[in-house]
Every structure is written in C-alpha cells, then in structure tokens.
Coordinates of C-alpha atoms in Angstrom, one line a residue:
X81 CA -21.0 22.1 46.9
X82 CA -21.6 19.9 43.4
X83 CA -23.0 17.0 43.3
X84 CA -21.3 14.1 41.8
X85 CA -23.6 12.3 39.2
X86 CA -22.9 8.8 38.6
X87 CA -22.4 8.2 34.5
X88 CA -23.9 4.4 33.7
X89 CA -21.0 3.0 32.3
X90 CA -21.4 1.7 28.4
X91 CA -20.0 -1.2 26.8
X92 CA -18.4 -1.5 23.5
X93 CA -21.3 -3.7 21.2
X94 CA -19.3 -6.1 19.5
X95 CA -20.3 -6.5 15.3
X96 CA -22.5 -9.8 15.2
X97 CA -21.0 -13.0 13.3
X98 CA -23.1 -13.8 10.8
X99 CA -24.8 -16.6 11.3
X100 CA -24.0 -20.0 10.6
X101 CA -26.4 -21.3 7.8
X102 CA -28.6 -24.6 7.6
X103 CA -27.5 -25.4 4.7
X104 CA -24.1 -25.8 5.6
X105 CA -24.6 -27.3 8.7
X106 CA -26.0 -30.1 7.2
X107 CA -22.5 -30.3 4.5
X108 CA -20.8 -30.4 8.0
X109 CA -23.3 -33.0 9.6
X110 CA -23.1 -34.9 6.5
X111 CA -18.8 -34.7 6.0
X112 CA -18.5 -36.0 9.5
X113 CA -20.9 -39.1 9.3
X114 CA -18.8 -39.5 5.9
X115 CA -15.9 -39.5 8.1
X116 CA -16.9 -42.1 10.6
X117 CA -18.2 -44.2 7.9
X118 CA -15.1 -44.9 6.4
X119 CA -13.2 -45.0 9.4
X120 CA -15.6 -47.8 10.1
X121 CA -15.0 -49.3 7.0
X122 CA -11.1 -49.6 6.6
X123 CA -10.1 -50.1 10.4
X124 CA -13.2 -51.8 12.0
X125 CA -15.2 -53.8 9.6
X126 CA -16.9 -53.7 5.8
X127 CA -19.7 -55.5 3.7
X128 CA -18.0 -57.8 1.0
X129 CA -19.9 -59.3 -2.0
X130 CA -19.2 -62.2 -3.0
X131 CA -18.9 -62.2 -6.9
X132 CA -17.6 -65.3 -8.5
X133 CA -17.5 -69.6 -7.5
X134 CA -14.5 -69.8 -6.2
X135 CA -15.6 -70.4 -2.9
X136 CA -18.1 -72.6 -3.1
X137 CA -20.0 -74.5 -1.4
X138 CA -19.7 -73.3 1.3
X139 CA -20.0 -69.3 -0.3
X140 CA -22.4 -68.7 -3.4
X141 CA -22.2 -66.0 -5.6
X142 CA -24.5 -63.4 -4.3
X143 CA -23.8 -63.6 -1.0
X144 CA -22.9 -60.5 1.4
X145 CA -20.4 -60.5 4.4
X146 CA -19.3 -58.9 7.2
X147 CA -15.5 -58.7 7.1
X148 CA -13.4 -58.1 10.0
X149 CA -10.0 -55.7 9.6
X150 CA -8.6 -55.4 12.9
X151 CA -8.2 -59.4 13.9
X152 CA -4.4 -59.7 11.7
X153 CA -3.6 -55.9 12.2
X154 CA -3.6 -53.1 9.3
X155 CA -1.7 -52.5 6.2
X156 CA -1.7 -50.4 3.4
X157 CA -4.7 -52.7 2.1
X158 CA -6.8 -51.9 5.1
X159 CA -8.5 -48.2 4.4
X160 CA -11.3 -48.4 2.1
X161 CA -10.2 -48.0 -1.7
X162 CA -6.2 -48.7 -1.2
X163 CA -5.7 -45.4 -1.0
X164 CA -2.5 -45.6 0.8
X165 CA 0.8 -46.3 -1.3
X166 CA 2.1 -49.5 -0.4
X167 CA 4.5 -50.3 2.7
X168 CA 5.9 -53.4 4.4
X169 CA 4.5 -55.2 7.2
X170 CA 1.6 -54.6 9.4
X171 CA 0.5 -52.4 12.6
X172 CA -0.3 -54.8 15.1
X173 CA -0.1 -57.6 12.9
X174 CA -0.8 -61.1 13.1
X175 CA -0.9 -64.2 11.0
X176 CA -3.9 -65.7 10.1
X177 CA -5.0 -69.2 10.9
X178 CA -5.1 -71.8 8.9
X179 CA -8.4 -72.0 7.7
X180 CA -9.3 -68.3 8.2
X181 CA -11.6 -67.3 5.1
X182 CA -9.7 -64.1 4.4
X183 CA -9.8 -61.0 1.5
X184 CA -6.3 -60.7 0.0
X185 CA -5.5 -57.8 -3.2
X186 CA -3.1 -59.8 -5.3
X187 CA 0.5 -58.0 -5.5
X188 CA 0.1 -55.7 -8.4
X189 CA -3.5 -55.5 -8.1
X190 CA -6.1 -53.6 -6.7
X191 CA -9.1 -55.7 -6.4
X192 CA -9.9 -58.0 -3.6
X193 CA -10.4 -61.6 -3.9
X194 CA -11.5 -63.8 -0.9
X195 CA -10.0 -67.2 -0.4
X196 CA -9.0 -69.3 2.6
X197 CA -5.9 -69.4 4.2
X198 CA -4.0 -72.9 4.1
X199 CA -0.6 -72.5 4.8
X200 CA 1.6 -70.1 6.9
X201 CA 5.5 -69.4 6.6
X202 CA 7.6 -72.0 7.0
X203 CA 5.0 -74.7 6.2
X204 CA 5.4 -76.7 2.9
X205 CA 2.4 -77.0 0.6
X206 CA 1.6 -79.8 -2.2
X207 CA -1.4 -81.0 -4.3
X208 CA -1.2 -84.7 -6.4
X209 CA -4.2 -85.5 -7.8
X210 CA -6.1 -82.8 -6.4
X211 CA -5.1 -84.0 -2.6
X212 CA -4.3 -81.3 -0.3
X213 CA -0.6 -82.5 1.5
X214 CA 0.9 -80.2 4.0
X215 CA 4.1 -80.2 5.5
X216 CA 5.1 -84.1 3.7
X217 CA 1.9 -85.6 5.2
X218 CA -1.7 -85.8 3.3
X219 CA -4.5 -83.6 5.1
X220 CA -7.1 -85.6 6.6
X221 CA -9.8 -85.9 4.2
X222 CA -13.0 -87.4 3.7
X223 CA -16.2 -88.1 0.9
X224 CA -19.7 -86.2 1.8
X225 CA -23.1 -86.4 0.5
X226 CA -23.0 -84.0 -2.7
X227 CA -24.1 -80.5 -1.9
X228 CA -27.2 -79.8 -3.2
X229 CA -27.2 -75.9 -4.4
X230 CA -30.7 -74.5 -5.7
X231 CA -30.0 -72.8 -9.2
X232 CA -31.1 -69.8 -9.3
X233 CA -29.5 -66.4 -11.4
X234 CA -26.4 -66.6 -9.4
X235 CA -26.0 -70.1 -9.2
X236 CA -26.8 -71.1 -12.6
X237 CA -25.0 -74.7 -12.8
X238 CA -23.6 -73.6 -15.6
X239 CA -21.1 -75.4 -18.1
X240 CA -18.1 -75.5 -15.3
X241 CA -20.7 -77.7 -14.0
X242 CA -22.2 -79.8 -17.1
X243 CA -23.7 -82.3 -16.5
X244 CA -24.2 -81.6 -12.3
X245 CA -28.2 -80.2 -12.6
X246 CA -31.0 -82.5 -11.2
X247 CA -34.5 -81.8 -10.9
X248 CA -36.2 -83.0 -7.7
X249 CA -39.6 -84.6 -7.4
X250 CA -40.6 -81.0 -6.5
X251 CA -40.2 -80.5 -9.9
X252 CA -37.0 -77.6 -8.3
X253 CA -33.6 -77.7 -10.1
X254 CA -30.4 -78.1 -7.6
X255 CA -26.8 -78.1 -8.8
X256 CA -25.3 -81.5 -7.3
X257 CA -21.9 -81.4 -6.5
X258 CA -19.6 -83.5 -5.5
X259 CA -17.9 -83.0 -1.7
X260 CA -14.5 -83.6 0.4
X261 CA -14.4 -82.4 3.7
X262 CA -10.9 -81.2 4.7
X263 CA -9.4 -81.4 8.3
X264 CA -6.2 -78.7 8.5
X265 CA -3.7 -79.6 11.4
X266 CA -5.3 -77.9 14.5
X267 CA -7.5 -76.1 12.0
X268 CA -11.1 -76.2 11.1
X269 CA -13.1 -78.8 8.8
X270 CA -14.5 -77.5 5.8
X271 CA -16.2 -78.8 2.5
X272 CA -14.7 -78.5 -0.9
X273 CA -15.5 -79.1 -4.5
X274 CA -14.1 -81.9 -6.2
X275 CA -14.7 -81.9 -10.2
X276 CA -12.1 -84.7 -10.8
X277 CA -8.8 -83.8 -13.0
X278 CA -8.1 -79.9 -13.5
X279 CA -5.0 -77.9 -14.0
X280 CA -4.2 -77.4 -10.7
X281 CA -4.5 -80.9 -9.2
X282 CA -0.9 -80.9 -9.1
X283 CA 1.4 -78.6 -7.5
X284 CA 4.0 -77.9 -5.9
X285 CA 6.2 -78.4 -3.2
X286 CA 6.2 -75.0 -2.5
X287 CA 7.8 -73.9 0.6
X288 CA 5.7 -70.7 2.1
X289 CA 8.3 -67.9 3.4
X290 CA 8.6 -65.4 6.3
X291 CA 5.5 -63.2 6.1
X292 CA 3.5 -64.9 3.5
X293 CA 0.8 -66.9 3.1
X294 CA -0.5 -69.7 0.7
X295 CA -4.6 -69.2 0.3
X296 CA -6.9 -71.4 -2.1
X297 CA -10.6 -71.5 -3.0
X298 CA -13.0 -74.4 -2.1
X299 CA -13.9 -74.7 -5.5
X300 CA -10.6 -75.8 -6.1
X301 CA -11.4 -77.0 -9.9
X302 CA -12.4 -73.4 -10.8
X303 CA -10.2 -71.1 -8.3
X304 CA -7.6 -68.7 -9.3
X305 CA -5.4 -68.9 -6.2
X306 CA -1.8 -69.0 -5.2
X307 CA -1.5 -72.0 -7.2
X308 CA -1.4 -69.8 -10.5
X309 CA -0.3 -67.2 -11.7
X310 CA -0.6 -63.4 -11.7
X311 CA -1.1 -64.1 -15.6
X312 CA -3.7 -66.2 -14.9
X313 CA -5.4 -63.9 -13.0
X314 CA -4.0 -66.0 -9.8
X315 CA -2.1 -64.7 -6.8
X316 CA 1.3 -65.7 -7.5
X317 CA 2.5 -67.9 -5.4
X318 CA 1.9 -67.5 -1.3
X319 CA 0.9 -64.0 -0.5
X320 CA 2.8 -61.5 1.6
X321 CA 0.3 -60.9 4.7
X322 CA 0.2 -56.9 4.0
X323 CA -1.8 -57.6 1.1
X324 CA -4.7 -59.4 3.4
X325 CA -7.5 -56.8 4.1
X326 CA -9.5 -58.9 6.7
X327 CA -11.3 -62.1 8.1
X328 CA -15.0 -63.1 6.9
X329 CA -16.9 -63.5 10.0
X330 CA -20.4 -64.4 8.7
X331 CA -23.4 -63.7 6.1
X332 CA -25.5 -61.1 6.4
X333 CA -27.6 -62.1 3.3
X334 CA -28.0 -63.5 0.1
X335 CA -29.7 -62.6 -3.4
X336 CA -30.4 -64.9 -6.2
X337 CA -29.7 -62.5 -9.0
X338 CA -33.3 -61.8 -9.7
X339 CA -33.3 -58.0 -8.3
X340 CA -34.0 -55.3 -10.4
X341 CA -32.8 -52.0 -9.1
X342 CA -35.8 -49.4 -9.7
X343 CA -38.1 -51.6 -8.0
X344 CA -38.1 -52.6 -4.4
X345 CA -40.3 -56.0 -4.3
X346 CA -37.6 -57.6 -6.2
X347 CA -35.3 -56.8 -3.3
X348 CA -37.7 -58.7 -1.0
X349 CA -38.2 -61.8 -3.6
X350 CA -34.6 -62.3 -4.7
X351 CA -33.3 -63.2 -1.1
X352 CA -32.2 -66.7 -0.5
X353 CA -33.9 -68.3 2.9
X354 CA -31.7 -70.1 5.1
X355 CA -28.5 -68.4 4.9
X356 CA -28.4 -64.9 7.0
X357 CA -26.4 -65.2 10.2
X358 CA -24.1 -68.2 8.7
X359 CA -20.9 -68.3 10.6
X360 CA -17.4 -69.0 8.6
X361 CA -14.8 -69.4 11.2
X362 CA -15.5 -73.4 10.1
X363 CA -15.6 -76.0 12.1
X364 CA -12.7 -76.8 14.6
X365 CA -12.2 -81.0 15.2
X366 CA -13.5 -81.0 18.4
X367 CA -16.9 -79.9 17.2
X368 CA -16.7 -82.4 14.6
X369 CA -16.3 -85.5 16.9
X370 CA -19.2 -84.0 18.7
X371 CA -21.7 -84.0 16.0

C-alpha cells in the first residue's frame, strides 16, 4: 500500500515592474496641475492686466482683474493663448449687455484689449460732438465732480492730460479729470472722460449687424475702439462676438508702478489702497435713483 504524499503546489513569480520613480511622479503631478490650470484659465476664468488709459476712470493702468469666460459662451478666443484656428460663432453663446466691460482680440489680431460693450446688432450707433446717440435718440447723460486720480508711476498725468495735475493742501499730486456719467437704455451708469474735441467726437451712423458688437473705452478722447480703424490700432468697426474672450467681474488689485521684481517689499509698497474687491458690472438705474 503507498502512501500518497501531497506536493504543495507552486506558483509562477511574476518579474517585478520596476518601480515608478519620484522624480517622475512629480513631472506627472506637475503636467496635470498644468492641465487644470489652463483649463481654468480659457473656460472658467483668468487674471487680466490692465495696461494702457483707455478705460479710465473707472480702470487705471495697473490694475488686475478677474475675467469671466463662460457668461457669453466660448469661441476660438476662449483657451488661453488663441491657440485654436479661428471658427464662426460660439458654443453656448450669448450676447453681451450693453454696458458689459468685456476683453475682445481685434479681427486680425492676437492681443486682447478690454473695452465696454455699447451697442448690440441691430442697434444704430452715433457720436456728434463727443455725445453718445443710440438708436436716433441721445443717451442720457450728465456732468460729475472731476475724478480725482492720485499720480503715481502708472497714472502719471501725463501730456494726454496737460494741464489736468493739482497739488492738494496735502501737498499730494491728483490728476483732475473731467466726468460725464452715461445712462445706456436698460443698461448700467458709468463715468467717462471728457477732454473736449478729439478725432472721434464724431461718428458715424453706423448700423451694428447680426453677431457683432460696437465696444468703446471710457476714456473716449484717448481710446482705440470700434470707432477706428484696424490701422489705427482700432477694432474696425463693431466686433463679431467670437472675438470676445470674457466679462470683467471685478479688481483683485492694483500697483502703482513702483515694483521692482528681485525684491519683495516693493510688492507690498506699490499697492494702491482702496481698490481690491471693486465690482464692474456698473451701476443699473434703479440703484442710481436710490443713492
């Protein structure tokens, strides 16, 4: 009689995968946050810096924003750098309002500007004499105390301002400018710049077709906007609304022009007080008569 032995069974060991190092973990780690980033950036919302006058007062140069891109849609503007070849129309899209302080790439172009959004298709824009008329009838408008801007690096009062620097009893210098508060149909109230003549006092009728839009600065004596053009470093006329990137929503800060990059107390110094957390969705009528 034999005796069955029972043979432990073996498995096959299976070659080890070499293992994963840290170093490119972190290339992975990093490539994804990189990702989301820019994800972020072209279909959510992006910082803007505000780089010229055009827009003041109620924008200085200097100033940083948060700017919406999903409240009109996406276009071939939306992802960060352009990188898409131009197309038609928008996904989800939807007009601005008038009023809307919006970034727009001029046709052609590549870089952004940011102006405001005054009249939509269909509606019929003039100037005379550096009055805003839409649609045959002059917008409301109205004479405000002068804006008083501190002169600093970025706001230096310069010669498209001669003659507009005071000094204070403070011994502090201010740029003193001269204010008209416009009321858009249904629309917010904002302030404007008014030099007195300038090239583009006059203009127009223009009627503004099917899926574009006519934008202008506040400075309108020293704005390159769809009142010029694309020679003149203008926009050309109204704007088709795949070429708008977004809506400002508000400032997150401001720097006078005074920072110096190697060395972080000037970071602290060169920030403007009073202006973080400004809204500019403007001012609707109703709030007005409230105030």
């Amino acid at each position: 009689m034999t005796e069955d032995i029972a043979v432990p069974e073996t498995k096959a060991v299976e070659p080890e995968k070499p293992k994963e190092s840290a170093v490119w973990r972190e290339i992975k780690g990093l490539f994804w946050v990189l990702v989301a980033v820019l994800a972020f950036h072209s279909f959510i919302a992006k910082p803007f810096y505000i780089p010229s006058e055009s827009m003041m007062p109620v924008l200085l140069k200097g100033d940083r924003l948060v700017v919406s891109k999903y409240p009109y849609g996406w276009s071939w503007v939306s992802p960060s750098f352009h990188v898409l070849p131009h197309w038609d129309g928008r996904l989800l899209g939807k007009l601005p309002r008038r009023g809307d302080i919006v970034i727009v790439t001029p046709p052609g172009g590549s870089q952004d500007y940011i102006k405001r959004a005054i009249g939509l298709p269909g509606d019929t824009v003039e100037l005379r004499s550096g009055r805003l008329i839409l649609n045959g009838k002059p917008v409301h408008s109205e004479q405000r105390p002068p804006a008083m801007i501190p002169v600093d690096a970025n706001a230096p009062c310069g010669m498209d301002f001669f003659g507009a620097q005071v000094r204070t009893d403070d011994g502090k210098a201010y740029c003193r400018l001269p204010i008209v508060r416009e009321t858009l149909p249904g629309g917010p109230s904002y302030d404007t710049i008014d030099l007195g003549p300038s090239q583009g006092d006059n203009f127009g009728p223009i009627k503004v077709p099917a899926g574009h839009v006519f934008l202008m600065g506040d400075n309108r004596d020293r704005s390159a906007d769809s009142r010029f053009p694309l020679e003149e470093q203008g926009l050309g006329g109204p704007v088709p609304w795949e070429n708008i990137g977004g809506r400002a929503e508000f400032i997150t800060f401001s720097l006078d022009g005074t920072t110096k990059l190697l060395n972080p107390l000037t970071w602290f110094r060169a920030l403007r007080s009073g202006r973080a957390g400004d809204t500019l969705r403007g001012t609707t009528q109703t709030e007005e008569s409230a105030e």
